[in-house]
PDB file of C-alpha atoms in Angstrom:
ATOM      1  CA  MET A   1     -60.877-134.139 -32.965  1.00  0.00           C
ATOM      2  CA  SER A   2     -64.499-134.667 -32.114  1.00  0.00           C
ATOM      3  CA  LEU A   3     -67.873-132.841 -32.796  1.00  0.00           C
ATOM      4  CA  ALA A   4     -69.014-129.981 -30.787  1.00  0.00           C
ATOM      5  CA  VAL A   5     -72.707-129.394 -30.631  1.00  0.00           C
ATOM      6  CA  VAL A   6     -73.545-125.550 -32.007  1.00  0.00           C
ATOM      7  CA  ALA A   7     -76.266-123.684 -30.500  1.00  0.00           C
ATOM      8  CA  PRO A   8     -78.025-121.217 -31.843  1.00  0.00           C
ATOM      9  CA  ILE A   9     -77.287-118.130 -31.095  1.00  0.00           C
ATOM     10  CA  ARG A  10     -81.182-116.735 -31.710  1.00  0.00           C
ATOM     11  CA  SER A  11     -84.277-117.332 -31.029  1.00  0.00           C
ATOM     12  CA  ARG A  12     -86.177-119.062 -34.662  1.00  0.00           C
ATOM     13  CA  PRO A  13     -88.676-116.493 -36.756  1.00  0.00           C
ATOM     14  CA  LEU A  14     -91.511-116.525 -36.066  1.00  0.00           C
ATOM     15  CA  LEU A  15     -94.018-116.674 -38.795  1.00  0.00           C
ATOM     16  CA  GLN A  16     -97.781-115.723 -38.057  1.00  0.00           C
ATOM     17  CA  SER A  17     -98.949-115.055 -41.609  1.00  0.00           C
ATOM     18  CA  HIS A  18     -99.069-116.126 -45.392  1.00  0.00           C
ATOM     19  CA  GLN A  19     -97.068-113.379 -46.147  1.00  0.00           C
ATOM     20  CA  ASP A  20     -94.732-113.751 -43.284  1.00  0.00           C
ATOM     21  CA  ILE A  21     -94.136-117.659 -44.418  1.00  0.00           C
ATOM     22  CA  ALA A  22     -93.891-116.093 -48.325  1.00  0.00           C
ATOM     23  CA  ASP A  23     -91.402-113.540 -47.281  1.00  0.00           C
ATOM     24  CA  PHE A  24     -88.557-116.193 -45.633  1.00  0.00           C
ATOM     25  CA  GLU A  25     -89.026-118.377 -48.587  1.00  0.00           C
ATOM     26  CA  GLN A  26     -88.191-115.708 -50.342  1.00  0.00           C
ATOM     27  CA  ASP A  27     -85.129-115.279 -48.511  1.00  0.00           C
ATOM     28  CA  LEU A  28     -84.476-119.093 -48.762  1.00  0.00           C
ATOM     29  CA  LEU A  29     -84.612-118.677 -52.734  1.00  0.00           C
ATOM     30  CA  SER A  30     -82.338-115.599 -52.977  1.00  0.00           C
ATOM     31  CA  GLU A  31     -79.478-117.194 -50.105  1.00  0.00           C
ATOM     32  CA  PHE A  32     -79.599-120.162 -52.293  1.00  0.00           C
ATOM     33  CA  VAL A  33     -78.734-118.085 -55.693  1.00  0.00           C
ATOM     34  CA  LEU A  34     -75.984-116.220 -53.817  1.00  0.00           C
ATOM     35  CA  ALA A  35     -74.498-118.766 -52.667  1.00  0.00           C
ATOM     36  CA  ARG A  36     -74.184-120.858 -55.919  1.00  0.00           C
ATOM     37  CA  ALA A  37     -73.212-118.054 -58.181  1.00  0.00           C
ATOM     38  CA  ALA A  38     -70.752-117.585 -55.635  1.00  0.00           C
ATOM     39  CA  ALA A  39     -69.557-121.133 -56.449  1.00  0.00           C
ATOM     40  CA  GLY A  40     -68.976-119.842 -59.663  1.00  0.00           C
ATOM     41  CA  LEU A  41     -72.640-122.111 -61.544  1.00  0.00           C
ATOM     42  CA  ALA A  42     -73.476-121.031 -64.439  1.00  0.00           C
ATOM     43  CA  ASP A  43     -76.459-118.267 -64.435  1.00  0.00           C
ATOM     44  CA  GLU A  44     -78.163-121.134 -66.875  1.00  0.00           C
ATOM     45  CA  SER A  45     -77.298-123.778 -63.669  1.00  0.00           C
ATOM     46  CA  ILE A  46     -78.191-121.667 -61.536  1.00  0.00           C
ATOM     47  CA  SER A  47     -81.807-120.468 -63.013  1.00  0.00           C
ATOM     48  CA  GLY A  48     -82.742-123.955 -63.805  1.00  0.00           C
ATOM     49  CA  ASP A  49     -81.888-125.533 -59.923  1.00  0.00           C
ATOM     50  CA  VAL A  50     -84.496-122.441 -59.095  1.00  0.00           C
ATOM     51  CA  ALA A  51     -87.380-123.005 -61.363  1.00  0.00           C
ATOM     52  CA  GLY A  52     -86.977-126.754 -60.269  1.00  0.00           C
ATOM     53  CA  ALA A  53     -87.408-125.344 -56.809  1.00  0.00           C
ATOM     54  CA  ALA A  54     -91.127-123.030 -57.639  1.00  0.00           C
TER      55      ALA A  54
END
């Protein structure tokens, strides 16, 4: 088995303003919370991780 090279299928988002950066960070945090919830972690665990990331 070998590793395959994975190329991005779209360009990176252009973060041109402070609002763009804040929106992008909020999206990442939301995806993180959803992934942890989907994995079955307890709400308390997720809340603690989010509070530590902020």
